[in-house]
PDB file of C-alpha atoms in Angstrom:
ATOM      1  CA  MET A   1     136.605  35.177  81.309  1.00 52.00           C
ATOM      2  CA  SER A   2     134.497  38.039  81.873  1.00 61.00           C
ATOM      3  CA  LEU A   3     130.480  38.013  82.110  1.00 66.00           C
ATOM      4  CA  GLU A   4     129.318  40.610  79.512  1.00 75.00           C
ATOM      5  CA  ILE A   5     125.523  41.719  80.598  1.00 75.00           C
ATOM      6  CA  PRO A   6     123.250  42.383  77.906  1.00 79.00           C
ATOM      7  CA  THR A   7     123.316  46.323  77.280  1.00 75.00           C
ATOM      8  CA  GLU A   8     119.629  46.703  77.183  1.00 77.00           C
ATOM      9  CA  ILE A   9     119.457  44.907  80.916  1.00 75.00           C
ATOM     10  CA  LYS A  10     122.204  47.467  82.219  1.00 70.00           C
ATOM     11  CA  PRO A  11     119.937  50.160  83.004  1.00 67.00           C
ATOM     12  CA  TRP A  12     117.212  48.337  84.575  1.00 74.00           C
ATOM     13  CA  LEU A  13     120.218  46.927  87.122  1.00 75.00           C
ATOM     14  CA  ASN A  14     120.087  50.855  87.846  1.00 75.00           C
ATOM     15  CA  ILE A  15     116.393  50.558  89.112  1.00 83.00           C
ATOM     16  CA  PHE A  16     116.635  47.440  91.788  1.00 87.00           C
ATOM     17  CA  HIS A  17     118.196  48.897  94.143  1.00 90.00           C
ATOM     18  CA  PRO A  18     116.120  51.938  94.446  1.00 91.00           C
ATOM     19  CA  LEU A  19     113.250  50.240  94.396  1.00 92.00           C
ATOM     20  CA  LEU A  20     114.499  47.672  97.182  1.00 94.00           C
ATOM     21  CA  MET A  21     116.346  50.159  99.271  1.00 94.00           C
ATOM     22  CA  PHE A  22     112.511  52.220  99.119  1.00 95.00           C
ATOM     23  CA  VAL A  23     110.596  49.297 100.249  1.00 96.00           C
ATOM     24  CA  LEU A  24     112.943  48.948 103.009  1.00 97.00           C
ATOM     25  CA  LEU A  25     112.616  52.396 103.980  1.00 97.00           C
ATOM     26  CA  GLY A  26     109.224  51.833 104.369  1.00 97.00           C
ATOM     27  CA  VAL A  27     109.964  48.058 106.238  1.00 98.00           C
ATOM     28  CA  SER A  28     112.080  50.132 108.553  1.00 97.00           C
ATOM     29  CA  VAL A  29     109.333  52.356 109.796  1.00 98.00           C
ATOM     30  CA  TYR A  30     107.321  49.907 110.521  1.00 98.00           C
ATOM     31  CA  ALA A  31     110.320  48.173 112.374  1.00 98.00           C
ATOM     32  CA  LEU A  32     110.405  51.664 114.632  1.00 98.00           C
ATOM     33  CA  TYR A  33     106.634  51.174 115.402  1.00 98.00           C
ATOM     34  CA  LEU A  34     107.037  47.430 116.568  1.00 98.00           C
ATOM     35  CA  GLY A  35     110.163  48.832 118.579  1.00 97.00           C
ATOM     36  CA  VAL A  36     107.938  51.873 120.442  1.00 97.00           C
ATOM     37  CA  LYS A  37     105.059  49.038 121.066  1.00 98.00           C
ATOM     38  CA  VAL A  38     107.973  46.752 122.419  1.00 97.00           C
ATOM     39  CA  ARG A  39     109.225  49.668 124.998  1.00 96.00           C
ATOM     40  CA  GLN A  40     105.526  50.144 125.748  1.00 97.00           C
ATOM     41  CA  THR A  41     104.900  46.435 126.502  1.00 97.00           C
ATOM     42  CA  ARG A  42     108.076  46.663 129.131  1.00 94.00           C
ATOM     43  CA  TYR A  43     106.620  49.403 131.215  1.00 95.00           C
ATOM     44  CA  ALA A  44     103.060  48.839 130.889  1.00 95.00           C
ATOM     45  CA  GLU A  45     101.207  47.494 134.185  1.00 96.00           C
ATOM     46  CA  GLY A  46      98.311  45.269 134.580  1.00 95.00           C
ATOM     47  CA  GLU A  47      95.358  44.694 131.746  1.00 96.00           C
ATOM     48  CA  VAL A  48      97.237  46.956 129.420  1.00 96.00           C
ATOM     49  CA  LYS A  49     100.279  44.598 129.708  1.00 96.00           C
ATOM     50  CA  LYS A  50      98.548  41.589 128.683  1.00 96.00           C
ATOM     51  CA  GLU A  51      96.729  42.985 125.654  1.00 96.00           C
ATOM     52  CA  LEU A  52     100.386  44.394 124.540  1.00 96.00           C
ATOM     53  CA  ILE A  53     101.909  40.679 125.084  1.00 96.00           C
ATOM     54  CA  LYS A  54      99.425  39.592 122.616  1.00 97.00           C
ATOM     55  CA  GLY A  55     100.693  41.397 119.953  1.00 97.00           C
ATOM     56  CA  LYS A  56     103.740  39.369 120.214  1.00 97.00           C
ATOM     57  CA  PHE A  57     105.936  42.834 119.051  1.00 97.00           C
ATOM     58  CA  ASN A  58     109.152  41.846 120.709  1.00 96.00           C
ATOM     59  CA  ASN A  59     109.103  38.730 118.043  1.00 97.00           C
ATOM     60  CA  ARG A  60     107.742  40.517 115.215  1.00 98.00           C
ATOM     61  CA  HIS A  61     110.267  43.537 115.844  1.00 97.00           C
ATOM     62  CA  TYR A  62     113.317  41.168 115.929  1.00 97.00           C
ATOM     63  CA  GLN A  63     111.802  39.063 112.487  1.00 98.00           C
ATOM     64  CA  ILE A  64     111.850  42.665 111.121  1.00 98.00           C
ATOM     65  CA  GLY A  65     114.843  43.851 111.998  1.00 97.00           C
ATOM     66  CA  SER A  66     116.622  40.111 110.580  1.00 97.00           C
ATOM     67  CA  ILE A  67     115.253  41.090 107.464  1.00 97.00           C
ATOM     68  CA  LEU A  68     115.701  44.281 107.241  1.00 97.00           C
ATOM     69  CA  LEU A  69     119.868  43.396 108.015  1.00 98.00           C
ATOM     70  CA  GLY A  70     120.121  41.149 105.664  1.00 98.00           C
ATOM     71  CA  LEU A  71     118.027  42.847 103.214  1.00 97.00           C
ATOM     72  CA  MET A  72     120.029  46.147 103.772  1.00 97.00           C
ATOM     73  CA  VAL A  73     123.477  44.170 102.991  1.00 97.00           C
ATOM     74  CA  VAL A  74     122.269  42.678 100.162  1.00 95.00           C
ATOM     75  CA  GLY A  75     120.640  45.674  98.688  1.00 95.00           C
ATOM     76  CA  THR A  76     123.675  47.525  99.200  1.00 95.00           C
ATOM     77  CA  LEU A  77     125.845  45.109  97.208  1.00 94.00           C
ATOM     78  CA  ILE A  78     123.451  45.349  94.333  1.00 91.00           C
ATOM     79  CA  GLY A  79     123.671  49.180  94.432  1.00 92.00           C
ATOM     80  CA  MET A  80     127.531  48.922  94.366  1.00 94.00           C
ATOM     81  CA  GLY A  81     127.641  46.541  91.868  1.00 90.00           C
ATOM     82  CA  ALA A  82     125.199  48.139  89.352  1.00 88.00           C
ATOM     83  CA  THR A  83     127.043  50.902  89.592  1.00 88.00           C
ATOM     84  CA  TYR A  84     129.884  49.312  88.727  1.00 89.00           C
ATOM     85  CA  ILE A  85     129.117  47.165  85.789  1.00 86.00           C
ATOM     86  CA  ASN A  86     127.429  50.488  84.066  1.00 82.00           C
ATOM     87  CA  ASN A  87     130.504  52.591  85.222  1.00 85.00           C
ATOM     88  CA  GLN A  88     133.568  49.949  85.506  1.00 89.00           C
ATOM     89  CA  LYS A  89     134.027  52.648  88.782  1.00 93.00           C
ATOM     90  CA  LEU A  90     132.255  53.311  91.870  1.00 94.00           C
ATOM     91  CA  PHE A  91     131.705  56.924  92.708  1.00 92.00           C
ATOM     92  CA  LEU A  92     132.896  58.182  95.798  1.00 93.00           C
ATOM     93  CA  GLY A  93     130.875  60.202  97.446  1.00 92.00           C
ATOM     94  CA  SER A  94     128.153  61.077 100.279  1.00 92.00           C
ATOM     95  CA  HIS A  95     125.629  58.263  98.639  1.00 94.00           C
ATOM     96  CA  LEU A  96     127.889  55.803  98.807  1.00 95.00           C
ATOM     97  CA  LEU A  97     129.457  56.612 102.131  1.00 95.00           C
ATOM     98  CA  ALA A  98     126.067  57.043 103.783  1.00 95.00           C
ATOM     99  CA  GLY A  99     125.008  53.550 102.344  1.00 95.00           C
ATOM    100  CA  LEU A 100     128.344  51.707 103.709  1.00 96.00           C
ATOM    101  CA  GLY A 101     127.820  53.515 107.030  1.00 96.00           C
ATOM    102  CA  MET A 102     123.969  52.261 107.335  1.00 97.00           C
ATOM    103  CA  THR A 103     125.365  48.828 106.231  1.00 97.00           C
ATOM    104  CA  GLY A 104     127.469  49.250 109.548  1.00 97.00           C
ATOM    105  CA  MET A 105     124.926  50.532 111.743  1.00 97.00           C
ATOM    106  CA  ILE A 106     122.603  48.013 111.066  1.00 98.00           C
ATOM    107  CA  ALA A 107     125.276  45.123 111.895  1.00 98.00           C
ATOM    108  CA  VAL A 108     125.993  46.690 115.162  1.00 98.00           C
ATOM    109  CA  SER A 109     122.570  46.810 116.083  1.00 97.00           C
ATOM    110  CA  ALA A 110     121.720  43.932 115.422  1.00 97.00           C
ATOM    111  CA  SER A 111     124.831  42.487 117.261  1.00 97.00           C
ATOM    112  CA  LEU A 112     123.865  43.730 120.364  1.00 98.00           C
ATOM    113  CA  SER A 113     120.245  41.636 120.574  1.00 96.00           C
ATOM    114  CA  PRO A 114     122.127  39.138 122.746  1.00 97.00           C
ATOM    115  CA  TYR A 115     122.764  41.549 125.357  1.00 98.00           C
ATOM    116  CA  MET A 116     119.283  43.327 125.149  1.00 96.00           C
ATOM    117  CA  GLN A 117     117.357  39.836 125.426  1.00 95.00           C
ATOM    118  CA  LYS A 118     119.813  39.841 128.921  1.00 97.00           C
ATOM    119  CA  GLY A 119     118.321  43.042 129.859  1.00 95.00           C
ATOM    120  CA  GLN A 120     121.393  44.944 129.242  1.00 97.00           C
ATOM    121  CA  ASP A 121     120.422  48.628 129.261  1.00 96.00           C
ATOM    122  CA  TRP A 122     123.418  49.731 127.816  1.00 98.00           C
ATOM    123  CA  ALA A 123     122.598  47.965 124.498  1.00 98.00           C
ATOM    124  CA  ARG A 124     119.364  49.156 124.477  1.00 97.00           C
ATOM    125  CA  TYR A 125     119.969  52.625 124.294  1.00 97.00           C
ATOM    126  CA  THR A 126     122.811  51.894 121.621  1.00 98.00           C
ATOM    127  CA  HIS A 127     120.405  50.254 119.637  1.00 98.00           C
ATOM    128  CA  ILE A 128     118.055  53.072 120.169  1.00 97.00           C
ATOM    129  CA  VAL A 129     120.444  55.782 118.670  1.00 98.00           C
ATOM    130  CA  LEU A 130     122.382  53.691 115.975  1.00 98.00           C
ATOM    131  CA  ASN A 131     118.554  52.910 114.877  1.00 97.00           C
ATOM    132  CA  SER A 132     117.103  56.219 114.782  1.00 97.00           C
ATOM    133  CA  ALA A 133     120.527  57.531 113.143  1.00 97.00           C
ATOM    134  CA  LEU A 134     119.925  55.249 110.643  1.00 97.00           C
ATOM    135  CA  LEU A 135     116.597  55.928 109.803  1.00 96.00           C
ATOM    136  CA  ALA A 136     117.658  59.821 109.378  1.00 96.00           C
ATOM    137  CA  LEU A 137     120.447  58.599 106.960  1.00 96.00           C
ATOM    138  CA  PHE A 138     117.809  56.611 105.589  1.00 95.00           C
ATOM    139  CA  ALA A 139     115.680  59.115 104.521  1.00 94.00           C
ATOM    140  CA  TRP A 140     118.265  61.310 103.535  1.00 93.00           C
ATOM    141  CA  GLN A 141     119.725  58.687 101.601  1.00 93.00           C
ATOM    142  CA  ALA A 142     116.119  58.540  99.631  1.00 92.00           C
ATOM    143  CA  VAL A 143     116.360  62.002  98.678  1.00 91.00           C
ATOM    144  CA  SER A 144     120.098  62.005  97.098  1.00 90.00           C
ATOM    145  CA  GLY A 145     118.886  58.529  95.679  1.00 90.00           C
ATOM    146  CA  ILE A 146     116.175  60.218  94.088  1.00 91.00           C
ATOM    147  CA  GLN A 147     118.422  62.605  92.507  1.00 89.00           C
ATOM    148  CA  ILE A 148     120.961  59.726  91.384  1.00 87.00           C
ATOM    149  CA  ILE A 149     117.817  57.891  89.471  1.00 86.00           C
ATOM    150  CA  LEU A 150     117.387  61.230  87.574  1.00 88.00           C
ATOM    151  CA  ASN A 151     120.268  61.555  86.799  1.00 85.00           C
ATOM    152  CA  ILE A 152     120.476  57.961  85.367  1.00 79.00           C
ATOM    153  CA  LEU A 153     117.016  58.358  83.393  1.00 80.00           C
ATOM    154  CA  SER A 154     117.835  61.598  81.800  1.00 84.00           C
ATOM    155  CA  LYS A 155     120.946  59.496  80.202  1.00 78.00           C
ATOM    156  CA  LEU A 156     118.203  57.038  78.818  1.00 71.00           C
TER     157      LEU A 156
END
């Protein structure tokens, strides 16, 4: 038995993924801000450190990162699912490959948390490098995603 999605709904499936991803791009920038604050807190001294600790940037960064991980994985699957439902195939191209790479990067980055909590600098630096690359790819994905959306809208 196959699941048939109403024709009126199919085009809108393509809109949910980009909307979610644009929100996640903004949340990623916020996570970067929190990560910078965590680093500032780690190296601050005296009263400045006491003030920064009150911001609980470490907890907030960890929580936002966890939400990003989950929603990015789900968002990737939604994008691939919507493409497959509407076209009966996936388009092997730079947008798909970069998205899959980003999903892997965020998973590896998150998996470094236990090592960072134990003070391992190699894990912190790897986390920073992965997330910097991820954010750069995310920005590029936004541009290529807009091109895809315009292409879809032109066919409506």
